[in-house]
C-alpha cells in the first residue's frame, strides 16, 4: 500500500485544520492580552514603570545659624541646578540638513548658556555613556528659566539650596561655611553639621527616554528641615569688636590679631573676632591662613597678664595678706647665667604696685616663696593647658608644663607668664573666673538662659581684692589707655617677645590687654591680642589697651550696663602716656 495515500487528507480538510490552529493561537493570545490589560493591568503598568519611573531626591533646607537676638548669621536660599542626560542626547538621530542631532542640540545649549560650543561638546562626549552630568550649579531662577526655555533634549533642572552669610567676614571665623554640596567645612557649620543638615525627601516620576516628566507618582518621603542653632554671639558687639581690631591691625601694621568678649556670669561668648578674615560669600581668592580662628587655635605666651593669678595664688596660700610688701631691690634676680630684670629698682612694693609696675622680680620672689606647685595649680584650675571645650575644629589646649621637680627659674618665669602658652579664649576664660568672684563657669558658644554649674577656683574675697588691685593698672599704670568714661575698669597689660627658631626674637612682640568691667561688679571680660605690631608702638598698653577701651565702652552702653564711677568722675578720661621704659618682659 502506498503510504502517502494512506495519510492523505483532502485539501479542504487541511485548510480547515491550519485555520483552526491559527484561530486557537489567536484566541489564546487575545485572551492573554485581555487578561493583562483588563483583569491584571497593574502588572503591565508596574513593568512599564520599572523601566520609566525615576526617584528624585527632595533637598532639605539646612538649619539657620542665628545670633542671640535672632539675627541671621547663616541662611539657605533656593537655587536651581541644570543637569543633563548625555546618553539620551547621543541617542538622537543626526541629520545636519534637517537641523537635528546631538551636535545641533549642544550648539543651541552652548549659545543659551554663554559658553564655548567646542568645550561643551567635549564635556558631552566625555560623558556620553552616562545618564547624569552637571551643567551649571546653584544659579538664580531667571538664569535657569532661560536655559530651560531652549528645550534641549536631556536637559532638566533640579532645586538646590545655597548658603548665604549676612554678616560676611565679620562673623566668618565663628560661623564658618559649607561647600557646594552643603556640607560644613569650617566653624559652627562644620562642628555642628549633623544638627544643621536636614533629612532629604523622595518623590517619584514617570519619565520618557529623554528624561521628560510624563506624570508624577507622588512623594514617598517628606523632607525634614535641619535644626536652627542659636549662638551666644551678639552681632552688635561682633561688628564693634571686628571694626576696632581691623583698624588696630592696619594702624600698627600687625601680622594678625584676635579678641574675645565673655559674659562673666554665664560664660557666653558675646564676640570672637580675628584678623585677617575672609568673606564666606566669595571664596574665589581664599587663602588658608585666613581661615584660622586664631582666638581658639593660635597659642602665645601670656606674659604679664598672668601676674594677677600669681598674686591670687599667694593670697590663697595664707602666707600673704593684701597688705604684704615685697622687696624687689636691686631690680634684678639671678639664676646662674639667667637674669630676671625689672625696668627699674622699685624697692619695697605691695601687690597693687607689683601689678602697676609689672614687676617680674616681685612676681618671681612671691612665687619662689610658695610651694613649688602653687602657681601651676592656680593656672590649671583656671583652665590653662586644657581645651575650653566649645567644640570648634582644631581648638588648641595650650601648654602648661609640669615637672616632677621644678627649677627655681622655671617657677619664676611661670609667675610672670613665660614658659606656658594660651589661646585668646583661654586667657579670657581665666579673667572671666577672676571677675566672677573666683567662680569659673563653662565657656559656651550657645545662648544660655541659665548659667551652667561651675566651680569656685579662687575664694570670692581674694578674687575681689585682686580685681581691685588691677584697677590701679588702668588708673595709674600701663593700662591707662583702657579707661572708659563713666566706668571703673580693671585689667593688666602684657608685652611678650615672640619665640623664633633660635629662641626669643627681640624685635618681634605680642601686645596684650586683658580686663573686666565694670570693676565694681564685673559683667564682661575681654582679651585683646595683637601679633607682631611693626610700628613705633608695640607695648600692650599702647596697642591693645586702646582697642579694649573702644570696644568695651561700646559693649557696656549697647547692653545697657549702668556706669559705676561717681557722678563727678564719669566724664573724666586720663590721656594715655607712652611707657617710659624699654623692658618688655614686664607689662
mmCIF file with all atom_site columns, C-alpha atoms in Angstrom, residues 180-348:
data_model
loop_
_atom_site.group_PDB
_atom_site.id
_atom_site.type_symbol
_atom_site.label_atom_id
_atom_site.label_alt_id
_atom_site.label_comp_id
_atom_site.label_asym_id
_atom_site.label_entity_id
_atom_site.label_seq_id
_atom_site.pdbx_PDB_ins_code
_atom_site.Cartn_x
_atom_site.Cartn_y
_atom_site.Cartn_z
_atom_site.occupancy
_atom_site.B_iso_or_equiv
_atom_site.pdbx_formal_charge
_atom_site.auth_seq_id
_atom_site.auth_comp_id
_atom_site.auth_asym_id
_atom_site.auth_atom_id
_atom_site.pdbx_PDB_model_num
ATOM 1   C CA . UNK A 1 180 ? 28.797 73.470  47.133  1.00 0.00 ? 180 UNK A CA 1
ATOM 2   C CA . UNK A 1 181 ? 27.219 70.206  48.339  1.00 0.00 ? 181 UNK A CA 1
ATOM 3   C CA . UNK A 1 182 ? 26.020 71.980  51.512  1.00 0.00 ? 182 UNK A CA 1
ATOM 4   C CA . UNK A 1 183 ? 28.440 70.168  53.823  1.00 0.00 ? 183 UNK A CA 1
ATOM 5   C CA . UNK A 1 184 ? 30.068 72.112  56.663  1.00 0.00 ? 184 UNK A CA 1
ATOM 6   C CA . UNK A 1 185 ? 33.739 72.951  56.126  1.00 0.00 ? 185 UNK A CA 1
ATOM 7   C CA . UNK A 1 186 ? 34.682 75.371  58.931  1.00 0.00 ? 186 UNK A CA 1
ATOM 8   C CA . UNK A 1 187 ? 33.390 76.816  62.204  1.00 0.00 ? 187 UNK A CA 1
ATOM 9   C CA . UNK A 1 188 ? 29.905 76.068  63.502  1.00 0.00 ? 188 UNK A CA 1
ATOM 10  C CA . UNK A 1 189 ? 28.928 74.803  60.034  1.00 0.00 ? 189 UNK A CA 1
ATOM 11  C CA . UNK A 1 190 ? 31.490 72.014  60.409  1.00 0.00 ? 190 UNK A CA 1
ATOM 12  C CA . UNK A 1 191 ? 31.341 71.384  64.169  1.00 0.00 ? 191 UNK A CA 1
ATOM 13  C CA . UNK A 1 192 ? 27.540 71.008  64.205  1.00 0.00 ? 192 UNK A CA 1
ATOM 14  C CA . UNK A 1 193 ? 26.958 69.794  60.662  1.00 0.00 ? 193 UNK A CA 1
ATOM 15  C CA . UNK A 1 194 ? 24.864 66.803  61.773  1.00 0.00 ? 194 UNK A CA 1
ATOM 16  C CA . UNK A 1 195 ? 22.401 69.036  63.605  1.00 0.00 ? 195 UNK A CA 1
ATOM 17  C CA . UNK A 1 196 ? 22.186 71.627  60.841  1.00 0.00 ? 196 UNK A CA 1
ATOM 18  C CA . UNK A 1 197 ? 21.769 69.282  57.907  1.00 0.00 ? 197 UNK A CA 1
ATOM 19  C CA . UNK A 1 198 ? 18.198 68.280  57.152  1.00 0.00 ? 198 UNK A CA 1
ATOM 20  C CA . UNK A 1 199 ? 16.774 64.923  56.069  1.00 0.00 ? 199 UNK A CA 1
ATOM 21  C CA . UNK A 1 200 ? 16.146 64.844  52.286  1.00 0.00 ? 200 UNK A CA 1
ATOM 22  C CA . UNK A 1 201 ? 12.821 63.549  51.000  1.00 0.00 ? 201 UNK A CA 1
ATOM 23  C CA . UNK A 1 202 ? 11.979 61.410  47.936  1.00 0.00 ? 202 UNK A CA 1
ATOM 24  C CA . UNK A 1 203 ? 9.398  61.618  45.187  1.00 0.00 ? 203 UNK A CA 1
ATOM 25  C CA . UNK A 1 204 ? 8.806  59.573  42.041  1.00 0.00 ? 204 UNK A CA 1
ATOM 26  C CA . UNK A 1 205 ? 8.055  60.490  38.422  1.00 0.00 ? 205 UNK A CA 1
ATOM 27  C CA . UNK A 1 206 ? 7.343  58.602  35.230  1.00 0.00 ? 206 UNK A CA 1
ATOM 28  C CA . UNK A 1 207 ? 9.756  59.912  32.596  1.00 0.00 ? 207 UNK A CA 1
ATOM 29  C CA . UNK A 1 208 ? 10.306 59.220  28.919  1.00 0.00 ? 208 UNK A CA 1
ATOM 30  C CA . UNK A 1 209 ? 13.640 58.175  27.425  1.00 0.00 ? 209 UNK A CA 1
ATOM 31  C CA . UNK A 1 210 ? 14.650 61.829  27.064  1.00 0.00 ? 210 UNK A CA 1
ATOM 32  C CA . UNK A 1 211 ? 14.169 62.416  30.763  1.00 0.00 ? 211 UNK A CA 1
ATOM 33  C CA . UNK A 1 212 ? 10.997 64.488  30.350  1.00 0.00 ? 212 UNK A CA 1
ATOM 34  C CA . UNK A 1 213 ? 8.412  64.088  33.101  1.00 0.00 ? 213 UNK A CA 1
ATOM 35  C CA . UNK A 1 214 ? 5.250  62.355  31.887  1.00 0.00 ? 214 UNK A CA 1
ATOM 36  C CA . UNK A 1 215 ? 3.426  62.321  35.206  1.00 0.00 ? 215 UNK A CA 1
ATOM 37  C CA . UNK A 1 216 ? 4.138  62.487  38.895  1.00 0.00 ? 216 UNK A CA 1
ATOM 38  C CA . UNK A 1 217 ? 3.549  59.466  41.098  1.00 0.00 ? 217 UNK A CA 1
ATOM 39  C CA . UNK A 1 218 ? 3.823  61.147  44.485  1.00 0.00 ? 218 UNK A CA 1
ATOM 40  C CA . UNK A 1 219 ? 6.006  61.942  47.470  1.00 0.00 ? 219 UNK A CA 1
ATOM 41  C CA . UNK A 1 220 ? 7.393  58.822  49.095  1.00 0.00 ? 220 UNK A CA 1
ATOM 42  C CA . UNK A 1 221 ? 9.158  60.590  51.959  1.00 0.00 ? 221 UNK A CA 1
ATOM 43  C CA . UNK A 1 222 ? 8.786  64.210  53.076  1.00 0.00 ? 222 UNK A CA 1
ATOM 44  C CA . UNK A 1 223 ? 11.949 66.212  53.646  1.00 0.00 ? 223 UNK A CA 1
ATOM 45  C CA . UNK A 1 224 ? 12.850 67.399  57.166  1.00 0.00 ? 224 UNK A CA 1
ATOM 46  C CA . UNK A 1 225 ? 14.361 70.837  57.721  1.00 0.00 ? 225 UNK A CA 1
ATOM 47  C CA . UNK A 1 226 ? 17.634 70.984  59.693  1.00 0.00 ? 226 UNK A CA 1
ATOM 48  C CA . UNK A 1 227 ? 17.773 72.351  63.230  1.00 0.00 ? 227 UNK A CA 1
ATOM 49  C CA . UNK A 1 228 ? 18.323 76.064  63.815  1.00 0.00 ? 228 UNK A CA 1
ATOM 50  C CA . UNK A 1 229 ? 21.266 76.919  66.061  1.00 0.00 ? 229 UNK A CA 1
ATOM 51  C CA . UNK A 1 230 ? 21.155 79.990  68.288  1.00 0.00 ? 230 UNK A CA 1
ATOM 52  C CA . UNK A 1 231 ? 24.595 81.237  69.258  1.00 0.00 ? 231 UNK A CA 1
ATOM 53  C CA . UNK A 1 232 ? 25.612 83.350  72.234  1.00 0.00 ? 232 UNK A CA 1
ATOM 54  C CA . UNK A 1 233 ? 27.237 85.855  69.858  1.00 0.00 ? 233 UNK A CA 1
ATOM 55  C CA . UNK A 1 234 ? 25.741 89.354  69.893  1.00 0.00 ? 234 UNK A CA 1
ATOM 56  C CA . UNK A 1 235 ? 26.130 90.611  66.338  1.00 0.00 ? 235 UNK A CA 1
ATOM 57  C CA . UNK A 1 236 ? 26.223 94.230  67.520  1.00 0.00 ? 236 UNK A CA 1
ATOM 58  C CA . UNK A 1 237 ? 29.269 93.543  69.688  1.00 0.00 ? 237 UNK A CA 1
ATOM 59  C CA . UNK A 1 238 ? 30.762 91.335  66.993  1.00 0.00 ? 238 UNK A CA 1
ATOM 60  C CA . UNK A 1 239 ? 30.645 94.205  64.481  1.00 0.00 ? 239 UNK A CA 1
ATOM 61  C CA . UNK A 1 240 ? 32.114 96.627  67.008  1.00 0.00 ? 240 UNK A CA 1
ATOM 62  C CA . UNK A 1 241 ? 34.993 94.338  68.003  1.00 0.00 ? 241 UNK A CA 1
ATOM 63  C CA . UNK A 1 242 ? 35.746 93.437  64.396  1.00 0.00 ? 242 UNK A CA 1
ATOM 64  C CA . UNK A 1 243 ? 35.855 97.048  63.264  1.00 0.00 ? 243 UNK A CA 1
ATOM 65  C CA . UNK A 1 244 ? 38.205 98.171  66.038  1.00 0.00 ? 244 UNK A CA 1
ATOM 66  C CA . UNK A 1 245 ? 40.504 95.155  65.744  1.00 0.00 ? 245 UNK A CA 1
ATOM 67  C CA . UNK A 1 246 ? 40.830 95.584  61.993  1.00 0.00 ? 246 UNK A CA 1
ATOM 68  C CA . UNK A 1 247 ? 41.617 99.289  62.423  1.00 0.00 ? 247 UNK A CA 1
ATOM 69  C CA . UNK A 1 248 ? 44.318 98.494  65.008  1.00 0.00 ? 248 UNK A CA 1
ATOM 70  C CA . UNK A 1 249 ? 45.942 95.857  62.788  1.00 0.00 ? 249 UNK A CA 1
ATOM 71  C CA . UNK A 1 250 ? 46.049 98.359  59.923  1.00 0.00 ? 250 UNK A CA 1
ATOM 72  C CA . UNK A 1 251 ? 47.354 101.208 62.091  1.00 0.00 ? 251 UNK A CA 1
ATOM 73  C CA . UNK A 1 252 ? 50.142 99.164  63.686  1.00 0.00 ? 252 UNK A CA 1
ATOM 74  C CA . UNK A 1 253 ? 50.868 97.015  60.618  1.00 0.00 ? 253 UNK A CA 1
ATOM 75  C CA . UNK A 1 254 ? 50.378 93.863  62.687  1.00 0.00 ? 254 UNK A CA 1
ATOM 76  C CA . UNK A 1 255 ? 50.529 90.356  61.267  1.00 0.00 ? 255 UNK A CA 1
ATOM 77  C CA . UNK A 1 256 ? 47.354 89.127  62.948  1.00 0.00 ? 256 UNK A CA 1
ATOM 78  C CA . UNK A 1 257 ? 45.093 89.715  65.936  1.00 0.00 ? 257 UNK A CA 1
ATOM 79  C CA . UNK A 1 258 ? 42.185 88.305  67.903  1.00 0.00 ? 258 UNK A CA 1
ATOM 80  C CA . UNK A 1 259 ? 39.745 89.479  70.561  1.00 0.00 ? 259 UNK A CA 1
ATOM 81  C CA . UNK A 1 260 ? 37.139 87.756  72.746  1.00 0.00 ? 260 UNK A CA 1
ATOM 82  C CA . UNK A 1 261 ? 34.340 89.135  74.944  1.00 0.00 ? 261 UNK A CA 1
ATOM 83  C CA . UNK A 1 262 ? 32.761 86.857  77.564  1.00 0.00 ? 262 UNK A CA 1
ATOM 84  C CA . UNK A 1 263 ? 29.709 87.274  79.755  1.00 0.00 ? 263 UNK A CA 1
ATOM 85  C CA . UNK A 1 264 ? 31.190 86.901  83.249  1.00 0.00 ? 264 UNK A CA 1
ATOM 86  C CA . UNK A 1 265 ? 28.040 85.417  84.799  1.00 0.00 ? 265 UNK A CA 1
ATOM 87  C CA . UNK A 1 266 ? 27.056 82.876  82.131  1.00 0.00 ? 266 UNK A CA 1
ATOM 88  C CA . UNK A 1 267 ? 30.301 82.078  80.309  1.00 0.00 ? 267 UNK A CA 1
ATOM 89  C CA . UNK A 1 268 ? 28.717 83.019  76.971  1.00 0.00 ? 268 UNK A CA 1
ATOM 90  C CA . UNK A 1 269 ? 30.956 84.209  74.163  1.00 0.00 ? 269 UNK A CA 1
ATOM 91  C CA . UNK A 1 270 ? 29.439 87.530  73.120  1.00 0.00 ? 270 UNK A CA 1
ATOM 92  C CA . UNK A 1 271 ? 32.059 88.330  70.482  1.00 0.00 ? 271 UNK A CA 1
ATOM 93  C CA . UNK A 1 272 ? 35.005 86.485  68.968  1.00 0.00 ? 272 UNK A CA 1
ATOM 94  C CA . UNK A 1 273 ? 36.875 88.159  66.115  1.00 0.00 ? 273 UNK A CA 1
ATOM 95  C CA . UNK A 1 274 ? 40.111 87.648  64.214  1.00 0.00 ? 274 UNK A CA 1
ATOM 96  C CA . UNK A 1 275 ? 42.357 89.322  61.695  1.00 0.00 ? 275 UNK A CA 1
ATOM 97  C CA . UNK A 1 276 ? 42.931 88.563  58.900  1.00 0.00 ? 276 UNK A CA 1
ATOM 98  C CA . UNK A 1 277 ? 39.460 87.421  57.957  1.00 0.00 ? 277 UNK A CA 1
ATOM 99  C CA . UNK A 1 278 ? 37.621 86.329  54.799  1.00 0.00 ? 278 UNK A CA 1
ATOM 100 C CA . UNK A 1 279 ? 34.251 86.720  53.122  1.00 0.00 ? 279 UNK A CA 1
ATOM 101 C CA . UNK A 1 280 ? 32.418 83.351  53.131  1.00 0.00 ? 280 UNK A CA 1
ATOM 102 C CA . UNK A 1 281 ? 30.109 84.608  50.370  1.00 0.00 ? 281 UNK A CA 1
ATOM 103 C CA . UNK A 1 282 ? 33.054 84.998  47.962  1.00 0.00 ? 282 UNK A CA 1
ATOM 104 C CA . UNK A 1 283 ? 35.777 82.390  48.334  1.00 0.00 ? 283 UNK A CA 1
ATOM 105 C CA . UNK A 1 284 ? 37.379 82.845  44.903  1.00 0.00 ? 284 UNK A CA 1
ATOM 106 C CA . UNK A 1 285 ? 40.577 84.288  46.424  1.00 0.00 ? 285 UNK A CA 1
ATOM 107 C CA . UNK A 1 286 ? 40.515 82.351  49.676  1.00 0.00 ? 286 UNK A CA 1
ATOM 108 C CA . UNK A 1 287 ? 43.828 81.844  51.487  1.00 0.00 ? 287 UNK A CA 1
ATOM 109 C CA . UNK A 1 288 ? 44.172 79.029  54.025  1.00 0.00 ? 288 UNK A CA 1
ATOM 110 C CA . UNK A 1 289 ? 45.737 81.403  56.571  1.00 0.00 ? 289 UNK A CA 1
ATOM 111 C CA . UNK A 1 290 ? 42.559 83.482  56.506  1.00 0.00 ? 290 UNK A CA 1
ATOM 112 C CA . UNK A 1 291 ? 40.532 80.501  57.694  1.00 0.00 ? 291 UNK A CA 1
ATOM 113 C CA . UNK A 1 292 ? 42.302 80.249  61.046  1.00 0.00 ? 292 UNK A CA 1
ATOM 114 C CA . UNK A 1 293 ? 40.092 81.014  64.018  1.00 0.00 ? 293 UNK A CA 1
ATOM 115 C CA . UNK A 1 294 ? 43.093 82.443  65.851  1.00 0.00 ? 294 UNK A CA 1
ATOM 116 C CA . UNK A 1 295 ? 41.167 83.050  69.056  1.00 0.00 ? 295 UNK A CA 1
ATOM 117 C CA . UNK A 1 296 ? 40.928 79.291  69.652  1.00 0.00 ? 296 UNK A CA 1
ATOM 118 C CA . UNK A 1 297 ? 43.837 77.926  67.578  1.00 0.00 ? 297 UNK A CA 1
ATOM 119 C CA . UNK A 1 298 ? 46.829 80.261  67.890  1.00 0.00 ? 298 UNK A CA 1
ATOM 120 C CA . UNK A 1 299 ? 48.922 79.967  71.061  1.00 0.00 ? 299 UNK A CA 1
ATOM 121 C CA . UNK A 1 300 ? 51.187 82.554  72.676  1.00 0.00 ? 300 UNK A CA 1
ATOM 122 C CA . UNK A 1 301 ? 52.922 83.209  75.969  1.00 0.00 ? 301 UNK A CA 1
ATOM 123 C CA . UNK A 1 302 ? 50.594 85.437  78.023  1.00 0.00 ? 302 UNK A CA 1
ATOM 124 C CA . UNK A 1 303 ? 53.351 87.359  79.792  1.00 0.00 ? 303 UNK A CA 1
ATOM 125 C CA . UNK A 1 304 ? 52.399 89.834  82.489  1.00 0.00 ? 304 UNK A CA 1
ATOM 126 C CA . UNK A 1 305 ? 48.682 89.196  82.072  1.00 0.00 ? 305 UNK A CA 1
ATOM 127 C CA . UNK A 1 306 ? 49.290 86.167  84.357  1.00 0.00 ? 306 UNK A CA 1
ATOM 128 C CA . UNK A 1 307 ? 50.573 88.225  87.311  1.00 0.00 ? 307 UNK A CA 1
ATOM 129 C CA . UNK A 1 308 ? 47.102 88.726  88.851  1.00 0.00 ? 308 UNK A CA 1
ATOM 130 C CA . UNK A 1 309 ? 46.879 84.938  89.192  1.00 0.00 ? 309 UNK A CA 1
ATOM 131 C CA . UNK A 1 310 ? 50.296 84.745  90.826  1.00 0.00 ? 310 UNK A CA 1
ATOM 132 C CA . UNK A 1 311 ? 49.008 87.202  93.436  1.00 0.00 ? 311 UNK A CA 1
ATOM 133 C CA . UNK A 1 312 ? 45.807 85.131  93.777  1.00 0.00 ? 312 UNK A CA 1
ATOM 134 C CA . UNK A 1 313 ? 47.887 82.010  94.486  1.00 0.00 ? 313 UNK A CA 1
ATOM 135 C CA . UNK A 1 314 ? 49.946 83.932  97.057  1.00 0.00 ? 314 UNK A CA 1
ATOM 136 C CA . UNK A 1 315 ? 46.835 85.152  98.899  1.00 0.00 ? 315 UNK A CA 1
ATOM 137 C CA . UNK A 1 316 ? 45.298 81.660  98.780  1.00 0.00 ? 316 UNK A CA 1
ATOM 138 C CA . UNK A 1 317 ? 48.430 80.153  100.346 1.00 0.00 ? 317 UNK A CA 1
ATOM 139 C CA . UNK A 1 318 ? 47.824 82.020  103.616 1.00 0.00 ? 318 UNK A CA 1
ATOM 140 C CA . UNK A 1 319 ? 51.431 83.233  103.594 1.00 0.00 ? 319 UNK A CA 1
ATOM 141 C CA . UNK A 1 320 ? 50.458 86.686  102.347 1.00 0.00 ? 320 UNK A CA 1
ATOM 142 C CA . UNK A 1 321 ? 47.791 89.280  103.068 1.00 0.00 ? 321 UNK A CA 1
ATOM 143 C CA . UNK A 1 322 ? 46.640 92.134  100.850 1.00 0.00 ? 322 UNK A CA 1
ATOM 144 C CA . UNK A 1 323 ? 48.936 94.455  102.846 1.00 0.00 ? 323 UNK A CA 1
ATOM 145 C CA . UNK A 1 324 ? 52.024 92.314  102.211 1.00 0.00 ? 324 UNK A CA 1
ATOM 146 C CA . UNK A 1 325 ? 55.135 94.014  100.867 1.00 0.00 ? 325 UNK A CA 1
ATOM 147 C CA . UNK A 1 326 ? 57.868 92.549  98.682  1.00 0.00 ? 326 UNK A CA 1
ATOM 148 C CA . UNK A 1 327 ? 61.421 93.819  98.392  1.00 0.00 ? 327 UNK A CA 1
ATOM 149 C CA . UNK A 1 328 ? 62.357 93.899  94.700  1.00 0.00 ? 328 UNK A CA 1
ATOM 150 C CA . UNK A 1 329 ? 65.767 95.519  95.220  1.00 0.00 ? 329 UNK A CA 1
ATOM 151 C CA . UNK A 1 330 ? 68.137 95.746  93.440  1.00 0.00 ? 330 UNK A CA 1
ATOM 152 C CA . UNK A 1 331 ? 65.744 95.373  90.453  1.00 0.00 ? 331 UNK A CA 1
ATOM 153 C CA . UNK A 1 332 ? 67.044 92.068  89.174  1.00 0.00 ? 332 UNK A CA 1
ATOM 154 C CA . UNK A 1 333 ? 67.212 88.422  90.191  1.00 0.00 ? 333 UNK A CA 1
ATOM 155 C CA . UNK A 1 334 ? 69.901 85.989  89.030  1.00 0.00 ? 334 UNK A CA 1
ATOM 156 C CA . UNK A 1 335 ? 69.682 82.236  88.475  1.00 0.00 ? 335 UNK A CA 1
ATOM 157 C CA . UNK A 1 336 ? 73.155 81.287  87.352  1.00 0.00 ? 336 UNK A CA 1
ATOM 158 C CA . UNK A 1 337 ? 73.551 82.768  83.875  1.00 0.00 ? 337 UNK A CA 1
ATOM 159 C CA . UNK A 1 338 ? 69.851 83.647  83.687  1.00 0.00 ? 338 UNK A CA 1
ATOM 160 C CA . UNK A 1 339 ? 68.771 87.077  84.957  1.00 0.00 ? 339 UNK A CA 1
ATOM 161 C CA . UNK A 1 340 ? 65.275 88.429  85.528  1.00 0.00 ? 340 UNK A CA 1
ATOM 162 C CA . UNK A 1 341 ? 65.069 92.231  85.378  1.00 0.00 ? 341 UNK A CA 1
ATOM 163 C CA . UNK A 1 342 ? 62.605 94.988  86.126  1.00 0.00 ? 342 UNK A CA 1
ATOM 164 C CA . UNK A 1 343 ? 62.540 98.308  84.306  1.00 0.00 ? 343 UNK A CA 1
ATOM 165 C CA . UNK A 1 344 ? 63.922 99.936  87.464  1.00 0.00 ? 344 UNK A CA 1
ATOM 166 C CA . UNK A 1 345 ? 64.661 99.223  91.095  1.00 0.00 ? 345 UNK A CA 1
ATOM 167 C CA . UNK A 1 346 ? 61.227 99.597  92.664  1.00 0.00 ? 346 UNK A CA 1
ATOM 168 C CA . UNK A 1 347 ? 62.436 98.701  96.141  1.00 0.00 ? 347 UNK A CA 1
ATOM 169 C CA . UNK A 1 348 ? 59.764 97.543  98.590  1.00 0.00 ? 348 UNK A CA 1
#
